[in-house]
Amino acid sequence: MKIVDMRVRCVAIPLNAQLRHNTGVHPGYFLRTILELVTDEGLIGLGEVGGGDQRGALMKLKPRVIGMDPFHLELIKLKTLRAIYYLSNARLYAAIEMACLDIQGKALGRPLCDLLGGPVRDRIPMIAYLFWRYDRSGGGHDEHPEDMADLCQELHETLGVTAMKLKAGVLDPNIEARAVELCRDRMGPDFGLRIDPNGVWSVPTAIRIGQRLEAVNMEYFEDPAWGLEGNAAVRKAVRIPIATNMYPAKFDDLGPAIRMGAVDIVLTDIHYWEGPRGVKDLSAVCRTFGLGVAMHSGSEFGIELAAMLHTAATIPEMSFAGDAHYHYLTDDIIEGGLMKYEGGAIRVPTGPGLGVTLDEDKMRHYGALYDEKGDYYARFHADPYRPDWYPVVGGQ
């Protein structure tokens, strides 16, 4: 079997609110680049990548994958990720690997998880990811800790989720700490709580807030300060496990992070860690050094979510509920629309490969929406209500 073509398209799907974070605002939609690899046997593999419009970057790699056997992933990785430093982007390779694994599963008539060792669970628990929102459904903005507690309770009741993470680094740290405390009061002692300022807090602020939240019995404190040094300093002073999806977020930094004692839990991400197979490599390292394993979300659509579910299904030690932005999407580009939450979890697709299929009508519709809206990464996630605002790291 040989890869004979690569097709790439950008799509944008509306959200039910504008989502604020420490470096800006998702302006009412998420956007993704969708990849299709076509083989000489007529099989088509699907991949997905975020980070803005990646069509040009992927097409630069097209000559390096045409003619390749989709089962020869180590060679494809060498040609697209290892061999050319100026294109050594793990995000792009991950989308290609995703599509190749989809082809492999379709050729064998087996789900993708079977290619990674087989599933140990058939559904993946998910969290309620809490964002401070502009223009939320029903009108208004989130401005008070009670707004986050209300959202947490709503998502628990509608999706069945039993854990949440607050995307912090947006409002005053004391307000965000209070939001977590209110969630504990509202949801009871067994509900999982996490907070993630994405490294924007200074070390003193992160220590102060972390020590305050020790009484809340948090599952973990994610990226409390900037970099490996910042996380290591907070970890020494706070009795809450330190998690990360930022430091380390690649294999080059994993050894230093372990030696420095910078992290307790690593959040896997298919794009940061070189595809589903790379996530399995990461999990083996975490198991060796006694680190916990969780799952990061990158505002994915159904193709990547399917790959995440398949991968997570094969990792026995992934005991934390996974991150998901998915409940903010109003639709999906896969046939059947949005995947369903069942008791706070999403089932691993059972069909061959990824187990999902593109809905071409929706691809055309949301491709046109992308053409209308454009790439918000080019506008630096601009804040529509604070036009002169820019992100400040460590300023709190």
mmCIF file of C-alpha atoms in Angstrom:
data_model
loop_
_atom_site.group_PDB
_atom_site.id
_atom_site.type_symbol
_atom_site.label_atom_id
_atom_site.label_comp_id
_atom_site.label_asym_id
_atom_site.label_seq_id
_atom_site.Cartn_x
_atom_site.Cartn_y
_atom_site.Cartn_z
ATOM 1 C CA MET A 1 0.000 0.000 0.000
ATOM 2 C CA LYS A 2 1.252 3.493 -0.847
ATOM 3 C CA ILE A 3 0.151 7.038 0.002
ATOM 4 C CA VAL A 4 -0.707 8.742 -3.285
ATOM 5 C CA ASP A 5 -2.253 12.046 -2.198
ATOM 6 C CA MET A 6 -2.638 14.471 0.702
ATOM 7 C CA ARG A 7 -5.579 16.851 1.019
ATOM 8 C CA VAL A 8 -5.900 19.636 3.624
ATOM 9 C CA ARG A 9 -8.820 21.882 4.573
ATOM 10 C CA CYS A 10 -9.520 24.427 7.314
ATOM 11 C CA VAL A 11 -12.834 24.511 9.161
ATOM 12 C CA ALA A 12 -14.322 26.603 11.952
ATOM 13 C CA ILE A 13 -17.133 25.518 14.295
ATOM 14 C CA PRO A 14 -19.070 27.991 16.487
ATOM 15 C CA LEU A 15 -18.946 27.800 20.288
ATOM 16 C CA ASN A 16 -21.669 28.564 22.804
ATOM 17 C CA ALA A 17 -19.532 31.408 24.237
ATOM 18 C CA GLN A 18 -16.265 33.264 23.818
ATOM 19 C CA LEU A 19 -13.697 31.547 26.047
ATOM 20 C CA ARG A 20 -11.093 33.593 27.900
ATOM 21 C CA HIS A 21 -7.623 32.374 28.782
ATOM 22 C CA ASN A 22 -4.386 33.908 29.984
ATOM 23 C CA THR A 23 -3.191 34.867 26.496
ATOM 24 C CA GLY A 24 -6.459 36.037 24.991
ATOM 25 C CA VAL A 25 -9.889 34.865 23.887
ATOM 26 C CA HIS A 26 -11.248 32.116 21.651
ATOM 27 C CA PRO A 27 -13.623 34.396 19.685
ATOM 28 C CA GLY A 28 -16.741 32.274 19.553
ATOM 29 C CA TYR A 29 -15.345 29.496 17.359
ATOM 30 C CA PHE A 30 -12.602 26.893 17.232
ATOM 31 C CA LEU A 31 -10.652 26.232 14.060
ATOM 32 C CA ARG A 32 -8.768 23.136 12.902
ATOM 33 C CA THR A 33 -6.892 21.925 9.843
ATOM 34 C CA ILE A 34 -8.210 18.588 8.563
ATOM 35 C CA LEU A 35 -5.851 16.203 6.784
ATOM 36 C CA GLU A 36 -6.757 13.352 4.436
ATOM 37 C CA LEU A 37 -4.170 10.842 3.260
ATOM 38 C CA VAL A 38 -5.255 8.822 0.213
ATOM 39 C CA THR A 39 -3.791 5.418 -0.650
ATOM 40 C CA ASP A 40 -3.518 3.536 -3.933
ATOM 41 C CA GLU A 41 -5.984 0.997 -2.507
ATOM 42 C CA GLY A 42 -8.670 3.644 -2.072
ATOM 43 C CA LEU A 43 -8.414 3.937 1.717
ATOM 44 C CA ILE A 44 -8.468 7.442 3.192
ATOM 45 C CA GLY A 45 -6.974 8.246 6.594
ATOM 46 C CA LEU A 46 -8.107 11.251 8.623
ATOM 47 C CA GLY A 47 -5.949 13.555 10.712
ATOM 48 C CA GLU A 48 -6.464 16.860 12.508
ATOM 49 C CA VAL A 49 -4.242 19.617 13.876
ATOM 50 C CA GLY A 50 -4.797 22.953 15.604
ATOM 51 C CA GLY A 51 -2.613 26.010 16.082
ATOM 52 C CA GLY A 52 -4.138 28.008 13.254
ATOM 53 C CA ASP A 53 -4.108 27.428 9.514
ATOM 54 C CA GLN A 54 -1.620 24.582 8.988
ATOM 55 C CA ARG A 55 -2.400 23.905 5.332
ATOM 56 C CA GLY A 56 0.788 25.458 3.969
ATOM 57 C CA ALA A 57 3.006 23.727 6.529
ATOM 58 C CA LEU A 58 1.438 20.337 5.838
ATOM 59 C CA MET A 59 1.697 20.737 2.086
ATOM 60 C CA LYS A 60 5.440 21.342 2.440
ATOM 61 C CA LEU A 61 5.582 17.823 3.850
ATOM 62 C CA LYS A 62 3.453 16.283 1.104
ATOM 63 C CA PRO A 63 6.421 15.303 -1.120
ATOM 64 C CA ARG A 64 7.967 13.508 1.855
ATOM 65 C CA VAL A 65 4.979 11.200 2.419
ATOM 66 C CA ILE A 66 3.820 10.541 -1.148
ATOM 67 C CA GLY A 67 4.842 7.013 -2.073
ATOM 68 C CA MET A 68 5.319 5.950 1.549
ATOM 69 C CA ASP A 69 3.710 2.864 3.058
ATOM 70 C CA PRO A 70 1.322 4.081 5.815
ATOM 71 C CA PHE A 71 2.468 1.162 7.978
ATOM 72 C CA HIS A 72 6.070 2.463 7.938
ATOM 73 C CA LEU A 73 5.603 5.139 10.566
ATOM 74 C CA GLU A 74 9.193 5.223 11.781
ATOM 75 C CA LEU A 75 10.395 6.130 8.288
ATOM 76 C CA ILE A 76 7.615 8.685 7.898
ATOM 77 C CA LYS A 77 8.605 10.217 11.240
ATOM 78 C CA LEU A 78 12.240 10.447 10.159
ATOM 79 C CA LYS A 79 11.263 12.168 6.924
ATOM 80 C CA THR A 80 8.740 14.619 8.371
ATOM 81 C CA LEU A 81 9.870 15.286 11.935
ATOM 82 C CA ARG A 82 13.475 14.236 12.559
ATOM 83 C CA ALA A 83 15.276 14.976 9.334
ATOM 84 C CA ILE A 84 14.634 18.691 8.702
ATOM 85 C CA TYR A 85 15.005 20.986 11.691
ATOM 86 C CA TYR A 86 13.091 23.869 10.149
ATOM 87 C CA LEU A 87 10.027 21.686 9.772
ATOM 88 C CA SER A 88 10.516 19.606 12.936
ATOM 89 C CA ASN A 89 7.001 20.263 14.181
ATOM 90 C CA ALA A 90 5.517 17.490 16.263
ATOM 91 C CA ARG A 91 2.008 18.870 15.650
ATOM 92 C CA LEU A 92 2.259 18.214 11.925
ATOM 93 C CA TYR A 93 3.736 14.747 12.292
ATOM 94 C CA ALA A 94 1.036 13.826 14.821
ATOM 95 C CA ALA A 95 -1.704 14.636 12.293
ATOM 96 C CA ILE A 96 0.068 12.478 9.711
ATOM 97 C CA GLU A 97 0.504 9.583 12.146
ATOM 98 C CA MET A 98 -3.151 9.856 13.126
ATOM 99 C CA ALA A 99 -4.151 9.509 9.480
ATOM 100 C CA CYS A 100 -1.745 6.603 8.893
ATOM 101 C CA LEU A 101 -3.102 4.726 11.904
ATOM 102 C CA ASP A 102 -6.617 5.358 10.605
ATOM 103 C CA ILE A 103 -5.566 3.760 7.303
ATOM 104 C CA GLN A 104 -3.948 0.834 9.097
ATOM 105 C CA GLY A 105 -7.080 0.161 11.119
ATOM 106 C CA LYS A 106 -9.279 0.343 8.049
ATOM 107 C CA ALA A 107 -6.976 -2.018 6.155
ATOM 108 C CA LEU A 108 -7.044 -4.537 9.014
ATOM 109 C CA GLY A 109 -10.669 -4.041 10.002
ATOM 110 C CA ARG A 110 -9.606 -3.195 13.571
ATOM 111 C CA PRO A 111 -10.080 -0.088 15.761
ATOM 112 C CA LEU A 112 -7.069 2.144 16.269
ATOM 113 C CA CYS A 113 -6.754 1.170 19.941
ATOM 114 C CA ASP A 114 -5.998 -2.403 18.861
ATOM 115 C CA LEU A 115 -2.920 -1.087 17.028
ATOM 116 C CA LEU A 116 -1.642 0.409 20.303
ATOM 117 C CA GLY A 117 -1.940 -2.704 22.445
ATOM 118 C CA GLY A 118 -5.679 -2.983 22.857
ATOM 119 C CA PRO A 119 -8.152 -1.215 25.150
ATOM 120 C CA VAL A 120 -8.319 -1.608 28.922
ATOM 121 C CA ARG A 121 -11.516 0.499 29.059
ATOM 122 C CA ASP A 122 -14.280 1.228 26.560
ATOM 123 C CA ARG A 123 -15.135 4.766 27.675
ATOM 124 C CA ILE A 124 -13.040 7.691 28.885
ATOM 125 C CA PRO A 125 -14.251 9.886 31.777
ATOM 126 C CA MET A 126 -14.050 13.614 31.013
ATOM 127 C CA ILE A 127 -13.888 16.741 33.136
ATOM 128 C CA ALA A 128 -15.980 19.892 33.129
ATOM 129 C CA TYR A 129 -13.486 22.395 31.686
ATOM 130 C CA LEU A 130 -14.450 25.783 33.125
ATOM 131 C CA PHE A 131 -13.570 28.967 31.225
ATOM 132 C CA TRP A 132 -14.402 32.529 32.120
ATOM 133 C CA ARG A 133 -16.810 33.368 29.274
ATOM 134 C CA TYR A 134 -17.785 36.386 27.270
ATOM 135 C CA ASP A 135 -21.242 36.364 25.640
ATOM 136 C CA ARG A 136 -22.317 33.125 27.258
ATOM 137 C CA SER A 137 -25.560 31.413 26.349
ATOM 138 C CA GLY A 138 -28.399 33.426 27.844
ATOM 139 C CA GLY A 139 -26.328 36.611 27.713
ATOM 140 C CA GLY A 140 -23.739 38.312 29.864
ATOM 141 C CA HIS A 141 -20.154 37.587 30.892
ATOM 142 C CA ASP A 142 -18.628 35.541 33.695
ATOM 143 C CA GLU A 143 -17.316 37.999 36.278
ATOM 144 C CA HIS A 144 -17.738 36.398 39.696
ATOM 145 C CA PRO A 145 -16.646 33.163 41.404
ATOM 146 C CA GLU A 146 -20.297 32.158 41.623
ATOM 147 C CA ASP A 147 -20.450 32.098 37.816
ATOM 148 C CA MET A 148 -17.869 29.304 37.711
ATOM 149 C CA ALA A 149 -19.597 27.365 40.475
ATOM 150 C CA ASP A 150 -22.877 27.658 38.542
ATOM 151 C CA LEU A 151 -21.199 26.417 35.350
ATOM 152 C CA CYS A 152 -19.567 23.535 37.197
ATOM 153 C CA GLN A 153 -22.889 22.424 38.647
ATOM 154 C CA GLU A 154 -24.617 22.794 35.268
ATOM 155 C CA LEU A 155 -22.044 20.602 33.506
ATOM 156 C CA HIS A 156 -22.222 18.011 36.263
ATOM 157 C CA GLU A 157 -25.986 17.845 35.883
ATOM 158 C CA THR A 158 -26.099 17.853 32.067
ATOM 159 C CA LEU A 159 -23.012 15.756 31.226
ATOM 160 C CA GLY A 160 -22.560 13.706 34.384
ATOM 161 C CA VAL A 161 -18.938 14.783 34.836
ATOM 162 C CA THR A 162 -17.403 14.296 38.289
ATOM 163 C CA ALA A 163 -14.298 16.499 37.987
ATOM 164 C CA MET A 164 -13.535 20.004 36.762
ATOM 165 C CA LYS A 165 -10.602 22.227 35.864
ATOM 166 C CA LEU A 166 -10.684 26.009 35.977
ATOM 167 C CA LYS A 167 -8.750 27.801 33.248
ATOM 168 C CA ALA A 168 -7.172 30.457 35.438
ATOM 169 C CA GLY A 169 -4.774 33.350 34.840
ATOM 170 C CA VAL A 170 -7.655 35.520 33.621
ATOM 171 C CA LEU A 171 -9.074 37.348 36.654
ATOM 172 C CA ASP A 172 -7.442 38.221 39.959
ATOM 173 C CA PRO A 173 -5.875 35.057 41.474
ATOM 174 C CA ASN A 174 -7.904 35.499 44.665
ATOM 175 C CA ILE A 175 -11.133 35.515 42.664
ATOM 176 C CA GLU A 176 -10.077 32.368 40.841
ATOM 177 C CA ALA A 177 -9.113 30.640 44.083
ATOM 178 C CA ARG A 178 -12.512 31.556 45.489
ATOM 179 C CA ALA A 179 -14.176 30.018 42.432
ATOM 180 C CA VAL A 180 -12.482 26.699 43.195
ATOM 181 C CA GLU A 181 -13.510 26.915 46.851
ATOM 182 C CA LEU A 182 -17.118 27.561 45.854
ATOM 183 C CA CYS A 183 -17.028 24.555 43.544
ATOM 184 C CA ARG A 184 -15.914 22.422 46.475
ATOM 185 C CA ASP A 185 -18.722 23.819 48.646
ATOM 186 C CA ARG A 186 -21.247 23.284 45.878
ATOM 187 C CA MET A 187 -20.127 19.859 44.608
ATOM 188 C CA GLY A 188 -19.110 18.096 47.818
ATOM 189 C CA PRO A 189 -15.936 16.334 49.001
ATOM 190 C CA ASP A 190 -15.655 13.670 46.278
ATOM 191 C CA PHE A 191 -15.796 15.930 43.219
ATOM 192 C CA GLY A 192 -12.399 16.295 41.505
ATOM 193 C CA LEU A 193 -10.989 19.840 41.410
ATOM 194 C CA ARG A 194 -8.075 21.269 39.391
ATOM 195 C CA ILE A 195 -6.814 24.736 38.476
ATOM 196 C CA ASP A 196 -4.573 25.775 35.576
ATOM 197 C CA PRO A 197 -3.170 29.326 35.222
ATOM 198 C CA ASN A 198 -1.014 28.170 32.267
ATOM 199 C CA GLY A 199 2.178 29.388 33.914
ATOM 200 C CA VAL A 200 1.090 33.028 34.059
ATOM 201 C CA TRP A 201 1.380 33.460 37.826
ATOM 202 C CA SER A 202 4.615 34.485 39.503
ATOM 203 C CA VAL A 203 6.159 31.904 41.828
ATOM 204 C CA PRO A 204 5.150 33.855 44.978
ATOM 205 C CA THR A 205 1.558 34.162 43.745
ATOM 206 C CA ALA A 206 1.407 30.500 42.770
ATOM 207 C CA ILE A 207 2.736 29.453 46.177
ATOM 208 C CA ARG A 208 0.287 31.710 48.009
ATOM 209 C CA ILE A 209 -2.718 30.487 46.042
ATOM 210 C CA GLY A 210 -1.524 26.888 46.144
ATOM 211 C CA GLN A 211 -1.146 26.918 49.909
ATOM 212 C CA ARG A 212 -4.599 28.493 50.218
ATOM 213 C CA LEU A 213 -6.087 25.701 48.081
ATOM 214 C CA GLU A 214 -4.436 22.883 50.018
ATOM 215 C CA ALA A 215 -7.533 22.812 52.225
ATOM 216 C CA VAL A 216 -9.729 22.203 49.150
ATOM 217 C CA ASN A 217 -8.156 18.785 48.495
ATOM 218 C CA MET A 218 -7.229 19.372 44.854
ATOM 219 C CA GLU A 219 -6.456 16.595 42.381
ATOM 220 C CA TYR A 220 -3.645 18.714 41.009
ATOM 221 C CA PHE A 221 -2.284 22.221 40.391
ATOM 222 C CA GLU A 222 -1.423 22.539 36.687
ATOM 223 C CA ASP A 223 1.419 24.765 35.416
ATOM 224 C CA PRO A 224 1.254 27.141 38.379
ATOM 225 C CA ALA A 225 4.269 29.233 37.271
ATOM 226 C CA TRP A 226 6.446 29.715 34.215
ATOM 227 C CA GLY A 227 8.820 26.998 33.086
ATOM 228 C CA LEU A 228 10.532 24.040 34.708
ATOM 229 C CA GLU A 229 12.172 26.239 37.353
ATOM 230 C CA GLY A 230 8.865 27.871 38.259
ATOM 231 C CA ASN A 231 6.990 24.590 38.596
ATOM 232 C CA ALA A 232 9.838 23.049 40.592
ATOM 233 C CA ALA A 233 9.850 25.993 43.016
ATOM 234 C CA VAL A 234 6.084 25.786 43.558
ATOM 235 C CA ARG A 235 6.221 22.013 43.980
ATOM 236 C CA LYS A 236 8.670 22.391 46.864
ATOM 237 C CA ALA A 237 6.348 24.770 48.717
ATOM 238 C CA VAL A 238 2.831 23.469 48.019
ATOM 239 C CA ARG A 239 1.264 20.188 49.130
ATOM 240 C CA ILE A 240 -0.760 19.672 45.959
ATOM 241 C CA PRO A 241 0.511 17.474 43.102
ATOM 242 C CA ILE A 242 1.949 19.568 40.267
ATOM 243 C CA ALA A 243 0.746 18.695 36.764
ATOM 244 C CA THR A 244 1.818 20.023 33.393
ATOM 245 C CA ASN A 245 1.001 20.161 29.727
ATOM 246 C CA MET A 246 3.589 22.912 29.154
ATOM 247 C CA TYR A 247 6.846 22.027 30.984
ATOM 248 C CA PRO A 248 7.766 19.478 29.790
ATOM 249 C CA ALA A 249 5.758 19.278 26.580
ATOM 250 C CA LYS A 250 8.367 17.434 24.517
ATOM 251 C CA PHE A 251 10.784 14.572 25.036
ATOM 252 C CA ASP A 252 13.822 16.900 25.073
ATOM 253 C CA ASP A 253 12.616 18.443 28.352
ATOM 254 C CA LEU A 254 11.319 15.304 30.050
ATOM 255 C CA GLY A 255 14.673 14.245 31.523
ATOM 256 C CA PRO A 256 15.462 17.691 33.004
ATOM 257 C CA ALA A 257 11.948 17.930 34.452
ATOM 258 C CA ILE A 258 12.334 14.596 36.233
ATOM 259 C CA ARG A 259 15.811 15.422 37.555
ATOM 260 C CA MET A 260 14.618 18.822 38.834
ATOM 261 C CA GLY A 261 11.521 17.413 40.506
ATOM 262 C CA ALA A 262 9.320 19.813 38.541
ATOM 263 C CA VAL A 263 6.259 17.642 38.027
ATOM 264 C CA ASP A 264 4.089 14.885 39.516
ATOM 265 C CA ILE A 265 1.634 14.357 36.642
ATOM 266 C CA VAL A 266 2.194 14.764 32.893
ATOM 267 C CA LEU A 267 -0.759 15.505 30.647
ATOM 268 C CA THR A 268 -0.462 13.596 27.404
ATOM 269 C CA ASP A 269 -1.192 15.357 24.129
ATOM 270 C CA ILE A 270 -1.118 13.654 20.749
ATOM 271 C CA HIS A 271 0.336 16.744 19.071
ATOM 272 C CA TYR A 272 2.992 17.629 21.639
ATOM 273 C CA TRP A 273 4.207 14.054 22.107
ATOM 274 C CA GLU A 274 4.529 12.933 18.479
ATOM 275 C CA GLY A 275 1.242 11.163 17.866
ATOM 276 C CA PRO A 276 -0.575 8.302 19.600
ATOM 277 C CA ARG A 277 2.539 6.109 19.532
ATOM 278 C CA GLY A 278 4.571 8.911 21.103
ATOM 279 C CA VAL A 279 1.989 9.200 23.881
ATOM 280 C CA LYS A 280 2.526 5.508 24.564
ATOM 281 C CA ASP A 281 6.285 6.161 24.778
ATOM 282 C CA LEU A 282 5.634 9.021 27.203
ATOM 283 C CA SER A 283 3.411 6.804 29.350
ATOM 284 C CA ALA A 284 6.181 4.228 29.608
ATOM 285 C CA VAL A 285 8.612 6.882 30.867
ATOM 286 C CA CYS A 286 6.033 8.145 33.379
ATOM 287 C CA ARG A 287 5.482 4.607 34.603
ATOM 288 C CA THR A 288 9.238 4.107 34.994
ATOM 289 C CA PHE A 289 9.657 7.235 37.124
ATOM 290 C CA GLY A 290 6.403 6.976 39.064
ATOM 291 C CA LEU A 291 4.715 9.975 37.449
ATOM 292 C CA GLY A 292 0.969 10.223 37.019
ATOM 293 C CA VAL A 293 -0.600 10.379 33.547
ATOM 294 C CA ALA A 294 -3.567 12.529 32.512
ATOM 295 C CA MET A 295 -4.867 13.794 29.156
ATOM 296 C CA HIS A 296 -4.682 17.307 27.714
ATOM 297 C CA SER A 297 -7.259 18.892 25.418
ATOM 298 C CA GLY A 298 -6.353 21.237 22.581
ATOM 299 C CA SER A 299 -9.859 22.347 21.472
ATOM 300 C CA GLU A 300 -10.155 19.339 19.184
ATOM 301 C CA PHE A 301 -12.931 18.264 16.833
ATOM 302 C CA GLY A 302 -14.183 14.709 16.412
ATOM 303 C CA ILE A 303 -11.249 13.301 14.431
ATOM 304 C CA GLU A 304 -8.662 14.155 17.048
ATOM 305 C CA LEU A 305 -11.024 13.402 19.909
ATOM 306 C CA ALA A 306 -11.447 9.899 18.480
ATOM 307 C CA ALA A 307 -7.651 9.493 18.373
ATOM 308 C CA MET A 308 -7.394 10.729 21.986
ATOM 309 C CA LEU A 309 -10.076 8.290 23.151
ATOM 310 C CA HIS A 310 -8.430 5.346 21.397
ATOM 311 C CA THR A 311 -5.045 6.235 22.880
ATOM 312 C CA ALA A 312 -6.329 6.816 26.406
ATOM 313 C CA ALA A 313 -8.193 3.507 26.269
ATOM 314 C CA THR A 314 -4.856 1.667 26.027
ATOM 315 C CA ILE A 315 -3.076 3.331 28.988
ATOM 316 C CA PRO A 316 -3.868 1.461 32.233
ATOM 317 C CA GLU A 317 -2.395 4.124 34.524
ATOM 318 C CA MET A 318 -4.458 6.989 33.094
ATOM 319 C CA SER A 319 -6.715 7.205 36.124
ATOM 320 C CA PHE A 320 -7.605 10.907 35.865
ATOM 321 C CA ALA A 321 -10.609 12.133 33.910
ATOM 322 C CA GLY A 322 -9.457 13.647 30.616
ATOM 323 C CA ASP A 323 -9.582 17.290 29.626
ATOM 324 C CA ALA A 324 -12.141 18.302 26.998
ATOM 325 C CA HIS A 325 -13.233 21.568 25.417
ATOM 326 C CA TYR A 326 -15.772 19.513 23.522
ATOM 327 C CA HIS A 327 -18.855 20.636 25.440
ATOM 328 C CA TYR A 328 -18.367 24.202 24.185
ATOM 329 C CA LEU A 329 -18.735 23.158 20.516
ATOM 330 C CA THR A 330 -22.161 23.552 18.925
ATOM 331 C CA ASP A 331 -21.532 20.889 16.260
ATOM 332 C CA ASP A 332 -18.891 18.605 14.764
ATOM 333 C CA ILE A 333 -17.613 17.724 11.292
ATOM 334 C CA ILE A 334 -18.072 13.969 11.714
ATOM 335 C CA GLU A 335 -21.121 11.978 10.672
ATOM 336 C CA GLY A 336 -23.638 11.859 13.509
ATOM 337 C CA GLY A 337 -22.536 15.195 14.925
ATOM 338 C CA LEU A 338 -21.140 15.635 18.405
ATOM 339 C CA MET A 339 -20.114 12.543 20.329
ATOM 340 C CA LYS A 340 -22.350 11.924 23.313
ATOM 341 C CA TYR A 341 -21.453 12.080 27.000
ATOM 342 C CA GLU A 342 -22.691 9.104 28.980
ATOM 343 C CA GLY A 343 -22.379 9.495 32.722
ATOM 344 C CA GLY A 344 -19.524 11.958 32.331
ATOM 345 C CA ALA A 345 -17.636 9.777 29.841
ATOM 346 C CA ILE A 346 -17.360 9.391 26.058
ATOM 347 C CA ARG A 347 -17.265 5.935 24.478
ATOM 348 C CA VAL A 348 -14.274 4.872 22.418
ATOM 349 C CA PRO A 349 -15.437 4.565 18.779
ATOM 350 C CA THR A 350 -15.733 0.931 17.713
ATOM 351 C CA GLY A 351 -15.381 1.057 13.936
ATOM 352 C CA PRO A 352 -12.163 0.350 12.038
ATOM 353 C CA GLY A 353 -9.377 2.892 12.387
ATOM 354 C CA LEU A 354 -10.522 6.026 14.165
ATOM 355 C CA GLY A 355 -14.117 4.864 13.821
ATOM 356 C CA VAL A 356 -15.345 8.261 12.578
ATOM 357 C CA THR A 357 -16.213 9.564 9.098
ATOM 358 C CA LEU A 358 -16.262 13.107 7.741
ATOM 359 C CA ASP A 359 -19.647 14.657 7.021
ATOM 360 C CA GLU A 360 -18.935 16.405 3.709
ATOM 361 C CA ASP A 361 -21.930 18.726 3.992
ATOM 362 C CA LYS A 362 -20.634 19.978 7.330
ATOM 363 C CA MET A 363 -17.089 20.212 5.979
ATOM 364 C CA ARG A 364 -18.344 22.537 3.238
ATOM 365 C CA HIS A 365 -20.467 24.546 5.672
ATOM 366 C CA TYR A 366 -17.751 25.000 8.285
ATOM 367 C CA GLY A 367 -15.099 25.486 5.620
ATOM 368 C CA ALA A 368 -17.127 28.463 4.400
ATOM 369 C CA LEU A 369 -17.383 29.715 7.988
ATOM 370 C CA TYR A 370 -13.592 29.544 8.296
ATOM 371 C CA ASP A 371 -13.234 31.518 5.060
ATOM 372 C CA GLU A 372 -15.552 34.140 6.550
ATOM 373 C CA LYS A 373 -14.060 34.301 10.046
ATOM 374 C CA GLY A 374 -10.388 33.659 9.353
ATOM 375 C CA ASP A 375 -7.445 32.538 11.486
ATOM 376 C CA TYR A 376 -7.678 34.109 14.934
ATOM 377 C CA TYR A 377 -4.143 32.952 15.725
ATOM 378 C CA ALA A 378 -3.006 35.640 13.291
ATOM 379 C CA ARG A 379 -4.782 38.178 15.534
ATOM 380 C CA PHE A 380 -3.165 36.858 18.734
ATOM 381 C CA HIS A 381 -6.482 35.785 20.295
ATOM 382 C CA ALA A 382 -7.490 39.451 20.554
ATOM 383 C CA ASP A 383 -9.821 40.446 23.404
ATOM 384 C CA PRO A 384 -12.892 42.119 21.851
ATOM 385 C CA TYR A 385 -13.757 43.971 25.036
ATOM 386 C CA ARG A 386 -10.208 45.153 25.801
ATOM 387 C CA PRO A 387 -8.670 46.146 22.448
ATOM 388 C CA ASP A 388 -5.427 47.436 23.998
ATOM 389 C CA TRP A 389 -4.883 44.383 26.215
ATOM 390 C CA TYR A 390 -1.905 42.061 25.802
ATOM 391 C CA PRO A 391 -0.754 39.070 27.886
ATOM 392 C CA VAL A 392 1.688 39.588 30.753
ATOM 393 C CA VAL A 393 3.507 36.597 32.206
ATOM 394 C CA GLY A 394 4.341 36.658 35.912
ATOM 395 C CA GLY A 395 2.641 39.991 36.414
ATOM 396 C CA GLN A 396 0.144 38.863 39.059
#
